[in-house]
Short mmCIF file of C-alpha atoms in Angstrom, two decimals:
data_model
loop_
_atom_site.label_atom_id
_atom_site.label_comp_id
_atom_site.label_asym_id
_atom_site.label_seq_id
_atom_site.Cartn_x
_atom_site.Cartn_y
_atom_site.Cartn_z
CA UNK A 1 -7.84 -17.76 23.23
CA UNK A 2 -9.14 -18.59 19.77
CA UNK A 3 -7.27 -18.83 16.50
CA UNK A 4 -8.14 -18.46 12.83
CA UNK A 5 -5.63 -19.88 10.38
CA UNK A 6 -5.70 -19.09 6.65
CA UNK A 7 -3.31 -20.60 4.12
CA UNK A 8 -3.27 -19.37 0.52
CA UNK A 9 -1.46 -19.90 -2.79
CA UNK A 10 0.96 -17.06 -3.63
CA UNK A 11 -1.47 -15.32 -5.97
CA UNK A 12 -2.00 -11.53 -5.66
CA UNK A 13 -5.77 -12.05 -6.00
CA UNK A 14 -5.91 -13.78 -2.60
CA UNK A 15 -4.26 -10.95 -0.68
CA UNK A 16 -7.58 -9.11 -0.76
CA UNK A 17 -9.36 -12.24 0.45
CA UNK A 18 -6.97 -12.44 3.40
CA UNK A 19 -7.53 -8.76 4.18
CA UNK A 20 -11.29 -9.34 4.29
CA UNK A 21 -10.93 -12.35 6.59
CA UNK A 22 -8.40 -10.48 8.76
CA UNK A 23 -10.74 -7.48 9.13
CA UNK A 24 -13.58 -9.75 10.23
CA UNK A 25 -11.40 -11.68 12.70
CA UNK A 26 -9.81 -8.49 14.10
CA UNK A 27 -13.23 -6.92 14.57
CA UNK A 28 -14.50 -10.00 16.35
CA UNK A 29 -11.37 -10.07 18.55
CA UNK A 30 -12.19 -6.57 19.77
CA UNK A 31 -9.93 -4.33 17.69
CA UNK A 32 -11.50 -0.87 17.61
CA UNK A 33 -12.72 0.59 14.33
CA UNK A 34 -10.05 3.31 14.32
CA UNK A 35 -7.27 0.71 14.42
CA UNK A 36 -8.96 -1.75 12.06
CA UNK A 37 -7.79 0.08 8.89
CA UNK A 38 -4.18 -0.10 10.07
CA UNK A 39 -4.47 -3.78 10.99
CA UNK A 40 -5.95 -4.54 7.57
CA UNK A 41 -3.20 -2.59 5.79
CA UNK A 42 -0.37 -4.14 7.82
CA UNK A 43 -1.59 -7.72 7.28
CA UNK A 44 -2.02 -6.94 3.58
CA UNK A 45 1.54 -5.60 3.37
CA UNK A 46 2.97 -8.68 5.08
CA UNK A 47 1.04 -10.94 2.67
CA UNK A 48 2.07 -8.87 -0.37
CA UNK A 49 5.70 -9.20 0.68
CA UNK A 50 5.31 -12.98 1.05
CA UNK A 51 3.57 -13.34 -2.33
CA UNK A 52 6.33 -11.35 -4.05
CA UNK A 53 9.00 -13.50 -2.40
CA UNK A 54 7.32 -16.78 -3.45
CA UNK A 55 6.85 -15.55 -7.01
CA UNK A 56 10.46 -14.36 -7.27
CA UNK A 57 11.59 -17.85 -6.34
CA UNK A 58 8.89 -19.74 -8.26
CA UNK A 59 7.44 -21.30 -5.10
CA UNK A 60 3.87 -22.62 -5.15
CA UNK A 61 3.89 -23.35 -1.39
CA UNK A 62 1.09 -21.86 0.67
CA UNK A 63 1.57 -18.71 2.70
CA UNK A 64 0.22 -19.00 6.21
CA UNK A 65 -1.65 -16.36 8.20
CA UNK A 66 -2.52 -17.22 11.80
CA UNK A 67 -4.58 -14.80 13.89
CA UNK A 68 -5.26 -15.23 17.59
CA UNK A 69 -6.87 -13.13 20.27
CA UNK A 70 -5.21 -14.05 23.57
CA UNK A 71 -4.66 -10.79 25.48
CA UNK A 72 -3.53 -9.01 22.33
CA UNK A 73 -4.60 -9.59 18.74
CA UNK A 74 -1.58 -11.41 17.31
CA UNK A 75 -1.01 -12.17 13.63
CA UNK A 76 1.73 -14.36 12.20
CA UNK A 77 2.37 -14.29 8.44
CA UNK A 78 4.77 -17.04 7.40
CA UNK A 79 6.32 -17.56 3.98
CA UNK A 80 8.28 -20.60 2.78
CA UNK A 81 10.89 -18.68 0.80
CA UNK A 82 14.62 -18.44 1.35
CA UNK A 83 15.61 -15.84 3.90
CA UNK A 84 16.30 -12.48 2.32
CA UNK A 85 17.92 -9.63 4.13
CA UNK A 86 15.24 -7.47 5.65
CA UNK A 87 16.73 -4.55 3.77
CA UNK A 88 17.91 -1.26 5.07
CA UNK A 89 16.55 0.71 7.93
CA UNK A 90 13.09 2.03 7.02
CA UNK A 91 14.20 5.65 7.35
CA UNK A 92 17.02 5.01 4.94
CA UNK A 93 14.67 3.24 2.54
CA UNK A 94 12.32 6.18 2.49
CA UNK A 95 15.10 8.65 1.84
CA UNK A 96 16.34 6.35 -0.94
CA UNK A 97 12.90 6.48 -2.47
CA UNK A 98 12.76 10.24 -2.20
CA UNK A 99 16.25 10.56 -3.64
CA UNK A 100 15.17 8.39 -6.54
CA UNK A 101 12.04 10.41 -7.11
CA UNK A 102 13.98 13.64 -6.91
CA UNK A 103 16.63 12.37 -9.31
CA UNK A 104 16.53 13.71 -12.84
CA UNK A 105 15.91 11.27 -15.65
CA UNK A 106 19.64 10.86 -16.39
CA UNK A 107 20.09 8.63 -13.37
CA UNK A 108 19.13 4.97 -13.44
CA UNK A 109 15.71 4.63 -11.85
CA UNK A 110 15.19 2.30 -8.95
CA UNK A 111 13.24 -0.76 -10.01
CA UNK A 112 9.56 -0.31 -9.16
CA UNK A 113 9.41 -3.64 -7.30
CA UNK A 114 12.40 -2.74 -5.15
CA UNK A 115 10.82 0.62 -4.48
CA UNK A 116 7.50 -0.99 -3.56
CA UNK A 117 9.25 -3.40 -1.17
CA UNK A 118 10.93 -0.43 0.51
CA UNK A 119 7.64 1.42 0.83
CA UNK A 120 5.99 -1.76 2.17
CA UNK A 121 8.65 -2.10 4.85
CA UNK A 122 8.30 1.57 5.78
CA UNK A 123 4.54 1.10 6.10
CA UNK A 124 4.86 -2.03 8.26
CA UNK A 125 7.33 -0.44 10.66
CA UNK A 126 5.32 2.80 10.69
CA UNK A 127 2.00 1.11 11.37
CA UNK A 128 2.90 -1.65 13.80
CA UNK A 129 4.68 -0.83 17.03
CA UNK A 130 4.95 -4.51 18.00
CA UNK A 131 6.58 -6.06 14.93
CA UNK A 132 9.07 -8.93 14.87
CA UNK A 133 10.68 -10.69 11.90
CA UNK A 134 12.27 -14.07 12.55
CA UNK A 135 13.03 -17.43 10.95
CA UNK A 136 9.95 -19.68 10.82
CA UNK A 137 9.77 -22.16 13.69
CA UNK A 138 10.59 -25.14 11.41
CA UNK A 139 13.51 -23.30 9.86
CA UNK A 140 12.00 -22.85 6.38
CA UNK A 141 10.85 -19.34 5.60
CA UNK A 142 10.32 -16.17 7.54
CA UNK A 143 7.65 -15.24 10.05
CA UNK A 144 6.39 -11.70 10.47
CA UNK A 145 4.67 -11.39 13.83
CA UNK A 146 2.53 -8.38 14.63
CA UNK A 147 0.28 -7.65 17.56
CA UNK A 148 -2.17 -4.98 18.64
CA UNK A 149 -3.88 -4.28 21.95
CA UNK A 150 -7.49 -5.33 22.18
CA UNK A 151 -9.23 -2.20 23.31
CA UNK A 152 -12.91 -2.99 23.45
CA UNK A 153 -15.04 -5.89 24.46
CA UNK A 154 -14.86 -8.59 21.79
CA UNK A 155 -17.91 -8.89 19.54
CA UNK A 156 -19.45 -12.28 20.15
CA UNK B 1 -14.98 -3.38 -4.48
CA UNK B 2 -12.60 -3.86 -7.37
CA UNK B 3 -10.68 -1.17 -9.20
CA UNK B 4 -12.43 1.34 -11.45
CA UNK B 5 -10.60 3.84 -13.65
CA UNK B 6 -12.19 6.79 -15.48
CA UNK B 7 -10.52 9.71 -17.21
CA UNK B 8 -11.83 13.16 -18.04
CA UNK B 9 -10.29 16.42 -19.18
CA UNK B 10 -10.34 19.53 -17.03
CA UNK B 11 -8.74 22.52 -18.79
CA UNK B 12 -5.22 21.36 -19.74
CA UNK B 13 -5.23 18.50 -17.22
CA UNK B 14 -6.32 14.92 -17.56
CA UNK B 15 -7.99 13.64 -14.42
CA UNK B 16 -7.79 9.93 -13.68
CA UNK B 17 -10.51 9.10 -11.20
CA UNK B 18 -9.83 5.89 -9.31
CA UNK B 19 -12.39 3.95 -7.34
CA UNK B 20 -12.12 0.83 -5.20
CA UNK B 21 -9.00 -0.89 -3.95
CA UNK B 22 -5.44 -0.38 -5.20
CA UNK B 23 -3.36 -3.34 -4.12
CA UNK B 24 -0.94 -5.95 -5.42
CA UNK B 25 -3.71 -7.48 -7.56
CA UNK B 26 -5.19 -4.33 -9.11
CA UNK B 27 -2.10 -2.08 -9.27
CA UNK B 28 -0.86 -3.51 -12.62
CA UNK B 29 -4.03 -2.19 -14.29
CA UNK B 30 -3.46 1.24 -12.81
CA UNK B 31 0.19 1.16 -13.97
CA UNK B 32 -0.91 0.25 -17.51
CA UNK B 33 -3.45 3.07 -17.64
CA UNK B 34 -0.93 5.65 -16.41
CA UNK B 35 1.66 4.46 -18.95
CA UNK B 36 -0.99 4.81 -21.68
CA UNK B 37 -1.74 8.39 -20.63
CA UNK B 38 1.94 9.35 -20.62
CA UNK B 39 2.39 7.53 -23.96
CA UNK B 40 -0.52 9.51 -25.40
CA UNK B 41 1.39 12.71 -24.62
CA UNK B 42 -0.53 13.82 -21.54
CA UNK B 43 1.63 16.19 -19.47
CA UNK B 44 -0.54 17.33 -16.58
CA UNK B 45 -2.00 14.26 -14.93
CA UNK B 46 -4.19 14.50 -11.85
CA UNK B 47 -4.86 11.25 -10.01
CA UNK B 48 -8.05 11.53 -7.98
CA UNK B 49 -8.00 9.15 -4.99
CA UNK B 50 -11.30 10.47 -3.62
CA UNK B 51 -13.15 7.19 -4.18
CA UNK B 52 -10.30 4.87 -3.18
CA UNK B 53 -11.15 2.57 -0.28
CA UNK B 54 -7.75 0.97 0.08
CA UNK B 55 -4.19 1.82 -1.00
CA UNK B 56 -1.06 -0.22 -0.27
CA UNK B 57 2.67 -0.09 -1.07
CA UNK B 58 2.13 -1.55 -4.54
CA UNK B 59 -0.22 1.32 -5.37
CA UNK B 60 2.24 3.86 -3.96
CA UNK B 61 5.00 2.29 -6.08
CA UNK B 62 2.89 2.71 -9.21
CA UNK B 63 2.20 6.36 -8.38
CA UNK B 64 5.91 7.03 -7.81
CA UNK B 65 6.68 5.32 -11.14
CA UNK B 66 4.14 7.52 -12.97
CA UNK B 67 5.49 10.61 -11.23
CA UNK B 68 8.99 9.78 -12.52
CA UNK B 69 7.80 9.00 -16.04
CA UNK B 70 5.90 12.26 -16.27
CA UNK B 71 8.78 14.27 -14.92
CA UNK B 72 11.08 12.69 -17.51
CA UNK B 73 8.74 13.95 -20.23
CA UNK B 74 8.43 17.45 -18.72
CA UNK B 75 5.04 16.69 -17.28
CA UNK B 76 3.73 16.54 -13.74
CA UNK B 77 1.61 14.25 -11.64
CA UNK B 78 -0.50 15.58 -8.83
CA UNK B 79 -2.81 13.79 -6.44
CA UNK B 80 -6.22 14.56 -5.03
CA UNK B 81 -6.75 13.00 -1.63
CA UNK B 82 -9.36 14.30 0.77
CA UNK B 83 -9.18 11.35 3.16
CA UNK B 84 -7.12 11.45 6.33
CA UNK B 85 -6.89 7.66 6.34
CA UNK B 86 -5.00 7.70 3.01
CA UNK B 87 -2.99 10.84 3.77
CA UNK B 88 -1.59 9.03 6.78
CA UNK B 89 -0.08 6.40 4.47
CA UNK B 90 1.71 9.12 2.50
CA UNK B 91 3.03 10.64 5.73
CA UNK B 92 4.29 7.34 7.18
CA UNK B 93 6.27 6.60 4.01
CA UNK B 94 7.54 10.16 3.62
CA UNK B 95 5.90 10.31 0.20
CA UNK B 96 3.82 13.33 1.26
CA UNK B 97 6.89 15.42 0.51
CA UNK B 98 7.32 13.82 -2.92
CA UNK B 99 3.81 14.34 -4.27
CA UNK B 100 1.80 17.48 -4.66
CA UNK B 101 -1.37 16.50 -2.79
CA UNK B 102 -4.57 18.53 -3.14
CA UNK B 103 -7.87 18.39 -1.31
CA UNK B 104 -9.99 18.66 -4.45
CA UNK B 105 -9.77 18.27 -8.23
CA UNK B 106 -10.52 21.98 -8.51
CA UNK B 107 -7.45 22.85 -6.40
CA UNK B 108 -5.31 20.49 -8.48
CA UNK B 109 -6.40 21.83 -11.86
CA UNK B 110 -6.41 25.53 -11.00
CA UNK B 111 -3.14 25.45 -9.07
CA UNK B 112 -5.05 26.62 -6.01
CA UNK B 113 -3.13 27.99 -3.06
CA UNK B 114 -3.43 24.79 -0.99
CA UNK B 115 -0.51 23.11 -2.72
CA UNK B 116 -0.04 20.30 -0.29
CA UNK B 117 -2.93 19.27 1.88
CA UNK B 118 -1.31 18.38 5.15
CA UNK B 119 -2.95 17.81 8.44
CA UNK B 120 -1.57 17.20 11.89
CA UNK B 121 -0.31 13.71 12.72
#
């Protein structure tokens, strides 16, 4: 098993950098091209969520992304922010979004950031069948763990 | 590739052609441009995603925001998206039933019969 570990400041500009690194590592681990787009999007969503959390709380701490290829391609994205409720069930979130969109202008509009977070969660749960959210191992922050089957011979 | 934004008029529509990646870093620029268009009194806005390589939840949030703003001013936002890889993102989030999604700019600006370009899962 080999691991690549990236840690980055909570700046939106670096989310793209992480996606690029993640694509390269996933490809090398043996993730097929058809799945690569989904892996890239899911890791990006997890990082975007972490960046938003750090910025909301004014935290400069690094966000950690660890990728390893033992058996499955496993990615852990860990923030250092205070635990926030994971939100509603994704299905509910999506219908909330649609209700908001359908609502006429008289109703108060859902904040765009809240809406984006809901869409992000819906994407993560829709894209990743093996997804787990838990407290970080040292108790500070939240870890999003995702894994995908490795379905071709790793590129070496 | 970074974000590129170009507008052109097609009959009574304004077409915003987006290229590159729409994510948490570039989405604020897209939001600004869409707010400008609505502020300038544009009513029929077509967002062409044909040259978009990457779209995430932040980008979707911006599109939903523009859709709401336009609706509030009696306008409409429609999308052009010929790529299955992006259409899948709209399906997963249920937003394919919120937006009018066309296969081509021509369909979007002529109100062609293919109102929503859906494909099998």
